[in-house]
Coordinates of C-alpha atoms and ligand atoms in Angstrom, one line a residue:
X4 CA 29.3 -20.3 14.5
X5 CA 27.7 -16.9 13.9
X6 CA 24.4 -16.0 15.6
X7 CA 21.2 -16.4 13.0
X8 CA 20.3 -12.3 11.8
X9 CA 17.0 -11.1 10.3
X10 CA 17.0 -7.7 9.0
X11 CA 13.9 -5.9 8.2
X12 CA 13.3 -3.8 5.1
X13 CA 10.6 -2.2 3.2
X14 CA 10.0 -2.7 -0.4
X15 CA 10.8 0.5 -2.8
X16 CA 13.8 3.4 -2.4
X17 CA 14.4 2.1 1.2
X18 CA 15.2 -1.5 -0.2
X19 CA 17.1 -0.4 -3.6
X20 CA 19.5 1.7 -1.5
X21 CA 19.9 -0.7 1.3
X22 CA 21.0 -3.3 -1.2
X23 CA 24.8 -1.7 -2.2
X24 CA 24.9 -1.2 1.8
X25 CA 24.7 -4.5 2.5
X26 CA 26.6 -5.9 0.1
X27 CA 29.6 -3.5 1.5
X28 CA 29.3 -5.4 4.4
X29 CA 29.5 -8.5 3.0
X30 CA 25.6 -9.8 2.7
X31 CA 24.3 -10.3 -1.3
X32 CA 20.5 -10.8 -1.3
X33 CA 19.4 -13.6 -3.5
X34 CA 15.8 -12.7 -3.8
X35 CA 14.4 -9.4 -5.7
X36 CA 11.1 -8.4 -3.3
X37 CA 9.8 -6.5 -6.9
X38 CA 9.3 -10.0 -8.8
X39 CA 9.0 -12.5 -5.8
X40 CA 6.2 -12.8 -3.6
X41 CA 8.5 -14.2 -1.2
X42 CA 8.4 -12.0 2.4
X43 CA 11.5 -13.8 4.0
X44 CA 14.5 -13.5 1.6
X45 CA 18.0 -15.7 1.5
X46 CA 21.2 -14.1 1.3
X47 CA 25.0 -15.5 0.8
X48 CA 25.3 -16.1 4.4
X49 CA 22.6 -19.0 5.6
X50 CA 22.6 -17.5 9.0
X51 CA 21.5 -14.0 7.6
X52 CA 17.9 -13.4 6.5
X53 CA 15.8 -10.5 5.0
X54 CA 12.1 -9.6 5.9
X55 CA 10.1 -7.4 4.2
X56 CA 7.4 -5.2 5.7
X57 CA 5.4 -2.3 4.9
X58 CA 7.5 0.8 5.8
X59 CA 5.5 1.4 9.3
X60 CA 5.8 -2.3 10.5
X61 CA 9.9 -2.3 10.5
X62 CA 10.2 -0.2 13.8
X63 CA 7.7 -2.8 15.3
X64 CA 9.3 -5.9 14.2
X65 CA 12.8 -4.7 15.6
X66 CA 11.4 -3.2 18.4
X67 CA 9.9 -6.5 19.6
X68 CA 13.4 -8.7 18.1
X69 CA 11.7 -10.2 15.7
X70 CA 13.9 -8.7 13.5
X71 CA 17.7 -7.6 14.8
X72 CA 17.8 -4.2 13.1
X73 CA 16.1 -3.1 10.2
X74 CA 16.0 0.2 8.3
X75 CA 13.3 3.0 8.6
X76 CA 12.8 6.5 7.6
X77 CA 13.0 9.6 10.1
X78 CA 8.9 10.2 9.4
X79 CA 8.5 6.3 10.0
X80 CA 10.3 6.8 13.0
X81 CA 8.7 10.0 14.6
X82 CA 5.0 8.9 14.4
X83 CA 6.2 5.3 16.1
X84 CA 8.6 6.2 19.0
X85 CA 12.0 5.0 19.6
X86 CA 10.7 2.2 22.4
X87 CA 13.6 -0.2 22.5
X88 CA 15.5 0.8 19.6
X89 CA 18.8 1.7 19.0
X90 CA 19.7 4.2 16.4
X91 CA 23.5 4.0 15.4
X92 CA 23.4 5.9 12.1
X93 CA 21.7 8.0 10.1
X94 CA 22.1 6.3 6.5
X95 CA 21.5 9.6 4.5
X96 CA 19.5 7.6 1.7
X97 CA 15.9 8.1 0.6
X98 CA 16.5 11.7 1.2
X99 CA 13.2 13.8 0.7
X100 CA 11.3 16.2 2.8
X101 CA 8.3 16.7 5.0
X102 CA 6.4 19.4 3.6
X103 CA 2.4 21.7 3.8
X104 CA 1.3 21.6 0.6
X105 CA -1.9 23.2 -0.6
X106 CA -3.6 23.9 -3.7
X107 CA -2.3 26.3 -6.3
X108 CA -3.9 29.8 -5.9
X109 CA -4.8 29.0 -2.3
X110 CA -3.7 31.7 0.2
X111 CA -1.6 29.8 2.6
X112 CA -0.8 33.0 4.6
X113 CA -4.4 33.8 4.8
X114 CA -6.0 30.3 5.5
X115 CA -3.3 29.3 8.1
X116 CA -3.3 32.9 9.9
X117 CA -3.3 32.9 13.9
X118 CA -7.1 32.6 14.7
X119 CA -8.6 30.6 11.6
X120 CA -8.8 26.7 11.6
X121 CA -6.9 24.9 9.1
X122 CA -8.0 21.6 8.3
X123 CA -5.0 19.4 7.5
X124 CA -4.9 15.8 5.8
X125 CA -1.9 13.5 6.6
X126 CA -0.2 10.0 7.1
X127 CA 1.9 11.9 9.9
X128 CA -0.8 13.3 12.3
X129 CA 1.9 13.7 15.0
X130 CA 4.8 15.7 13.0
X131 CA 1.9 17.6 11.8
X132 CA 0.2 18.5 15.1
X133 CA 3.7 20.0 16.4
X134 CA 4.5 21.7 13.5
X135 CA 1.3 23.8 13.7
X136 CA 1.2 24.0 17.3
X137 CA 5.1 25.9 17.3
X138 CA 3.5 28.2 14.9
X139 CA 0.1 28.8 16.8
X140 CA -2.1 27.8 14.2
X141 CA -5.5 26.2 15.4
X142 CA -5.6 22.6 13.3
X143 CA -7.9 20.0 12.7
X144 CA -6.2 16.8 11.8
X145 CA -7.5 14.8 9.4
X146 CA -5.9 11.0 9.3
X147 CA -5.3 9.3 5.8
X148 CA -3.7 6.2 4.7
X149 CA -2.3 7.1 1.5
X150 CA -3.2 9.6 -1.6
X151 CA -3.2 12.3 0.5
X152 CA -2.6 14.7 -2.8
X153 CA -6.5 14.1 -3.1
X154 CA -7.9 15.6 0.0
X155 CA -7.8 19.7 -0.8
X156 CA -8.9 18.7 -4.4
X157 CA -12.2 17.4 -3.0
X158 CA -12.8 19.2 -0.4
X159 CA -11.8 17.1 2.6
X160 CA -9.0 19.4 3.7
X161 CA -7.4 23.1 3.1
X162 CA -3.5 21.5 3.5
X163 CA -1.7 18.1 3.4
X164 CA 1.4 17.6 5.1
X165 CA 3.3 14.6 3.3
X166 CA 6.6 13.6 1.5
X167 CA 8.0 15.1 -0.9
X168 CA 11.2 14.0 -3.1
X169 CA 11.1 15.5 -6.9
X170 CA 7.5 17.5 -6.2
X171 CA 6.4 15.6 -9.6
X172 CA 3.5 14.3 -7.6
X173 CA 2.8 17.2 -6.0
X174 CA 2.5 19.1 -9.2
X175 CA 0.4 16.4 -11.3
X176 CA -2.3 16.9 -8.7
X177 CA -2.4 20.9 -8.9
X178 CA -0.7 21.2 -5.5
X179 CA 2.2 23.4 -4.4
X180 CA 4.6 23.0 -1.5
X181 CA 4.1 26.2 0.7
X182 CA 6.2 25.2 4.0
X183 CA 9.3 23.1 4.5
X184 CA 8.8 20.9 8.1
X185 CA 11.9 18.6 8.3
X186 CA 14.2 16.6 6.0
X187 CA 14.0 13.1 5.9
X188 CA 16.2 10.5 5.3
X189 CA 16.7 6.6 6.7
X190 CA 18.3 5.3 9.9
X191 CA 19.6 2.1 11.1
X192 CA 17.3 0.9 13.9
X193 CA 18.7 -2.0 15.9
X194 CA 17.0 -3.8 19.0
X195 CA 18.7 -3.3 22.0
X196 CA 18.9 -6.8 23.4
X197 CA 20.2 -8.1 19.9
X198 CA 23.2 -5.6 19.8
X199 CA 23.9 -6.9 23.3
X200 CA 23.6 -10.6 22.8
X201 CA 24.7 -10.4 19.0
X202 CA 27.4 -8.2 19.3
X203 CA 30.0 -10.0 17.6
X204 CA 27.4 -10.6 14.4
X205 CA 26.0 -7.2 14.7
X206 CA 28.6 -4.6 15.3
X207 CA 30.8 -5.4 12.4
X208 CA 27.3 -5.0 10.0
X209 CA 27.2 -1.5 11.8
X210 CA 30.8 -0.4 11.1
X211 CA 30.5 -1.7 7.4
X212 CA 27.3 1.1 7.3
X213 CA 29.3 3.4 8.8
X214 CA 32.3 3.4 6.7
X215 CA 30.4 4.2 3.5
Ligands
AMP465 P1 7.7 13.1 -5.6 O1 6.4 12.9 -6.7 O2 8.8 12.7 -5.7 O3 8.0 14.4 -5.4 O4 7.4 11.9 -4.9 C1 6.2 12.1 -3.6 C2 5.6 10.7 -3.3 O5 6.5 9.5 -3.2 C3 5.1 11.2 -2.0 O6 3.4 10.4 -1.8 C4 5.3 9.8 -1.1 O7 4.7 9.1 0.0 C5 6.7 9.4 -1.5 N1 7.9 9.3 -1.3 C6 8.6 9.6 -2.0 N2 9.8 10.0 -1.6 C7 10.0 9.1 -0.3 C8 10.4 8.6 0.8 N3 11.9 8.7 1.0 N4 9.8 7.8 1.8 C9 8.8 7.6 1.9 N5 8.1 8.2 0.8 C10 8.5 9.2 -0.3

Protein backbone atom coordinates (compact mmCIF):
# COMPACT_ATOMS: atom_id res chain seq x y z
CA UNK A 1 0.00 0.00 0.00
CA UNK A 2 1.18 3.55 -0.73
CA UNK A 3 2.44 5.62 2.22
CA UNK A 4 0.08 8.45 3.23
CA UNK A 5 1.42 11.79 2.00
CA UNK A 6 0.62 15.31 3.20
CA UNK A 7 1.42 18.24 0.89
CA UNK A 8 1.65 21.80 2.29
CA UNK A 9 0.57 24.68 0.03
CA UNK A 10 -0.54 28.27 0.41
CA UNK A 11 -3.52 29.90 -1.29
CA UNK A 12 -3.24 32.23 -4.27
CA UNK A 13 -0.51 32.13 -6.90
CA UNK A 14 1.40 29.18 -5.44
CA UNK A 15 -1.77 27.06 -5.24
CA UNK A 16 -2.93 28.00 -8.74
CA UNK A 17 0.46 27.33 -10.31
CA UNK A 18 0.94 24.07 -8.37
CA UNK A 19 -2.35 22.46 -9.45
CA UNK A 20 -1.07 21.67 -12.98
CA UNK A 21 2.23 20.36 -11.57
CA UNK A 22 0.38 17.97 -9.25
CA UNK A 23 -1.86 16.89 -12.15
CA UNK A 24 1.26 15.89 -14.08
CA UNK A 25 2.17 13.72 -11.10
CA UNK A 26 -1.35 12.18 -11.20
CA UNK A 27 -2.67 14.11 -8.18
CA UNK A 28 -6.04 15.92 -8.58
CA UNK A 29 -7.13 18.15 -5.71
CA UNK A 30 -10.88 17.71 -5.13
CA UNK A 31 -11.61 20.99 -3.27
CA UNK A 32 -10.98 24.62 -4.13
CA UNK A 33 -9.42 26.60 -1.23
CA UNK A 34 -10.78 29.87 -2.67
CA UNK A 35 -14.38 28.71 -2.20
CA UNK A 36 -14.03 26.17 0.61
CA UNK A 37 -13.05 26.90 4.20
CA UNK A 38 -11.54 23.47 4.60
CA UNK A 39 -7.86 23.43 5.58
CA UNK A 40 -7.36 19.78 4.67
CA UNK A 41 -8.21 19.09 1.03
CA UNK A 42 -8.83 15.64 -0.37
CA UNK A 43 -7.31 14.41 -3.60
CA UNK A 44 -8.19 11.65 -6.06
CA UNK A 45 -5.84 9.41 -4.03
CA UNK A 46 -7.16 8.59 -0.55
CA UNK A 47 -3.58 8.40 0.74
CA UNK A 48 -2.68 11.91 -0.42
CA UNK A 49 -4.00 15.10 1.16
CA UNK A 50 -3.19 18.79 0.78
CA UNK A 51 -3.11 21.22 3.71
CA UNK A 52 -3.59 24.96 3.21
CA UNK A 53 -1.32 27.24 5.27
CA UNK A 54 -0.09 30.80 5.42
CA UNK A 55 2.98 31.00 3.12
CA UNK A 56 5.35 31.60 6.07
CA UNK A 57 4.09 28.48 7.88
CA UNK A 58 4.75 26.07 4.98
CA UNK A 59 8.47 25.49 5.83
CA UNK A 60 7.60 24.96 9.51
CA UNK A 61 5.09 22.18 8.79
CA UNK A 62 7.56 20.50 6.42
CA UNK A 63 10.51 20.91 8.81
CA UNK A 64 8.63 19.14 11.63
CA UNK A 65 7.27 16.44 9.32
CA UNK A 66 3.59 17.43 9.74
CA UNK A 67 3.72 17.77 5.95
CA UNK A 68 5.98 15.52 3.85
CA UNK A 69 6.62 18.17 1.26
CA UNK A 70 5.46 21.61 0.28
CA UNK A 71 6.03 24.56 -2.00
CA UNK A 72 7.38 27.87 -0.71
CA UNK A 73 8.83 31.07 -2.16
CA UNK A 74 12.55 31.78 -1.92
CA UNK A 75 11.64 34.90 0.11
CA UNK A 76 9.90 32.76 2.74
CA UNK A 77 12.69 30.16 2.77
CA UNK A 78 15.40 32.77 3.25
CA UNK A 79 13.55 34.18 6.26
CA UNK A 80 12.83 30.71 7.69
CA UNK A 81 16.23 29.07 7.24
CA UNK A 82 16.87 25.66 5.72
CA UNK A 83 17.01 23.41 8.77
CA UNK A 84 15.56 19.92 8.15
CA UNK A 85 14.52 20.82 4.62
CA UNK A 86 15.68 19.23 1.41
CA UNK A 87 15.25 21.56 -1.59
CA UNK A 88 15.54 19.42 -4.69
CA UNK A 89 13.91 21.76 -7.22
CA UNK A 90 13.33 25.35 -8.18
CA UNK A 91 9.88 25.02 -9.78
CA UNK A 92 10.19 28.47 -11.38
CA UNK A 93 6.61 29.30 -10.46
CA UNK A 94 5.25 32.45 -8.73
CA UNK A 95 8.17 34.42 -10.15
CA UNK A 96 8.75 37.98 -8.98
CA UNK A 97 11.53 40.28 -7.77
CA UNK A 98 12.61 41.53 -4.36
CA UNK A 99 13.11 45.29 -4.73
CA UNK A 100 13.77 48.46 -2.77
CA UNK A 101 11.10 51.10 -3.44
CA UNK A 102 10.67 54.73 -2.39
CA UNK A 103 8.08 57.48 -2.79
CA UNK A 104 8.07 59.03 -6.27
CA UNK A 105 10.37 62.07 -6.34
CA UNK A 106 12.67 60.91 -3.52
CA UNK A 107 16.39 61.06 -4.43
CA UNK A 108 17.28 57.48 -3.47
CA UNK A 109 21.02 57.91 -4.21
CA UNK A 110 21.10 60.77 -1.76
CA UNK A 111 19.06 59.20 1.06
CA UNK A 112 21.01 55.94 0.81
CA UNK A 113 24.47 57.46 0.50
CA UNK A 114 27.26 56.25 2.79
CA UNK A 115 27.06 58.07 6.10
CA UNK A 116 23.29 58.52 6.07
CA UNK A 117 20.86 56.34 7.95
CA UNK A 118 17.94 54.86 6.02
CA UNK A 119 14.68 53.73 7.61
CA UNK A 120 13.44 50.63 5.81
CA UNK A 121 10.07 48.97 6.41
CA UNK A 122 9.77 45.34 5.37
CA UNK A 123 8.34 41.89 6.00
CA UNK A 124 11.81 40.55 5.12
CA UNK A 125 14.23 41.99 7.73
CA UNK A 126 17.03 39.45 7.15
CA UNK A 127 17.05 39.93 3.38
CA UNK A 128 16.95 43.73 3.79
CA UNK A 129 19.71 43.76 6.44
CA UNK A 130 22.02 41.65 4.27
CA UNK A 131 21.37 43.77 1.19
CA UNK A 132 22.16 47.10 2.85
CA UNK A 133 25.13 45.68 4.79
CA UNK A 134 26.66 44.63 1.45
CA UNK A 135 26.25 48.20 0.18
CA UNK A 136 27.65 49.66 3.40
CA UNK A 137 24.47 51.64 4.06
CA UNK A 138 23.32 52.03 7.68
CA UNK A 139 19.69 51.10 8.09
CA UNK A 140 17.03 50.95 10.76
CA UNK A 141 14.78 48.06 9.86
CA UNK A 142 11.10 48.31 10.80
CA UNK A 143 9.43 44.92 10.67
CA UNK A 144 5.90 44.95 9.24
CA UNK A 145 3.48 42.12 8.51
CA UNK A 146 1.70 43.59 5.48
CA UNK A 147 0.74 46.71 3.49
CA UNK A 148 4.35 47.86 3.38
CA UNK A 149 3.51 50.34 0.61
CA UNK A 150 1.85 52.52 3.22
CA UNK A 151 5.00 53.06 5.33
CA UNK A 152 6.79 55.69 3.14
CA UNK A 153 3.49 57.47 2.42
CA UNK A 154 2.81 58.25 6.07
CA UNK A 155 6.40 58.86 7.15
CA UNK A 156 7.06 55.56 8.91
CA UNK A 157 10.04 54.79 6.65
CA UNK A 158 12.17 56.21 3.82
CA UNK A 159 12.01 53.04 1.78
CA UNK A 160 10.47 49.57 1.66
CA UNK A 161 11.84 46.19 0.69
CA UNK A 162 9.05 44.16 -0.92
CA UNK A 163 8.12 41.76 -3.65
CA UNK A 164 7.23 43.26 -7.02
CA UNK A 165 5.48 41.33 -9.74
CA UNK A 166 3.68 43.61 -12.24
CA UNK A 167 4.60 46.82 -10.36
CA UNK A 168 0.91 47.81 -10.21
CA UNK A 169 0.77 47.90 -6.39
CA UNK A 170 3.76 50.27 -6.21
CA UNK A 171 2.37 52.48 -8.93
CA UNK A 172 -1.08 52.66 -7.35
CA UNK A 173 0.58 53.93 -4.16
CA UNK A 174 2.85 56.51 -5.78
CA UNK A 175 6.01 54.46 -5.18
CA UNK A 176 8.82 53.55 -7.57
CA UNK A 177 11.21 50.59 -7.54
CA UNK A 178 14.80 51.88 -7.24
CA UNK A 179 16.97 48.84 -6.58
CA UNK A 180 16.85 45.16 -7.49
CA UNK A 181 17.75 42.76 -4.67
CA UNK A 182 17.04 39.29 -6.08
CA UNK A 183 14.83 37.16 -8.27
CA UNK A 184 12.26 35.12 -6.35
CA UNK A 185 10.54 31.91 -7.38
CA UNK A 186 8.96 29.01 -5.55
CA UNK A 187 10.77 25.83 -4.61
CA UNK A 188 9.83 22.31 -3.69
CA UNK A 189 10.79 21.58 -0.07
CA UNK A 190 10.83 18.05 1.31
CA UNK A 191 11.14 16.79 4.88
CA UNK A 192 14.43 14.88 5.00
CA UNK A 193 13.06 11.98 7.07
CA UNK A 194 9.96 11.67 4.85
CA UNK A 195 12.14 11.40 1.78
CA UNK A 196 14.01 8.48 3.38
CA UNK A 197 10.98 6.70 4.83
CA UNK A 198 8.53 7.35 1.96
CA UNK A 199 11.05 7.41 -0.88
CA UNK A 200 8.99 5.13 -3.14
CA UNK A 201 6.01 7.49 -2.96
CA UNK A 202 7.76 10.87 -2.91
CA UNK A 203 10.57 10.38 -5.44
CA UNK A 204 8.17 9.72 -8.39
CA UNK A 205 6.40 13.01 -7.57
CA UNK A 206 9.75 14.88 -7.53
CA UNK A 207 10.63 13.17 -10.84
CA UNK A 208 7.29 14.24 -12.36
CA UNK A 209 7.88 17.83 -11.25
CA UNK A 210 11.46 17.89 -12.55
CA UNK A 211 10.47 16.57 -15.98
CA UNK A 212 8.24 19.61 -16.62
P1 LIG B 1 2.28 43.55 -8.16
O1 LIG B 1 1.28 44.65 -7.94
O2 LIG B 1 1.89 42.62 -9.27
O3 LIG B 1 3.69 44.10 -8.33
O4 LIG B 1 2.28 42.64 -6.86
C1 LIG B 1 2.84 43.11 -5.69
C2 LIG B 1 2.18 42.57 -4.45
O5 LIG B 1 1.74 41.24 -4.59
C3 LIG B 1 3.24 42.61 -3.37
O6 LIG B 1 2.75 43.41 -2.33
C4 LIG B 1 3.46 41.19 -2.97
O7 LIG B 1 3.25 41.07 -1.57
C5 LIG B 1 2.45 40.37 -3.74
N1 LIG B 1 3.11 39.35 -4.61
C6 LIG B 1 3.22 39.41 -5.95
N2 LIG B 1 3.82 38.32 -6.44
C7 LIG B 1 4.11 37.54 -5.39
C8 LIG B 1 4.74 36.27 -5.23
N3 LIG B 1 5.21 35.58 -6.27
N4 LIG B 1 4.91 35.79 -3.99
C9 LIG B 1 4.44 36.47 -2.91
N5 LIG B 1 3.83 37.67 -2.99
C10 LIG B 1 3.65 38.21 -4.21
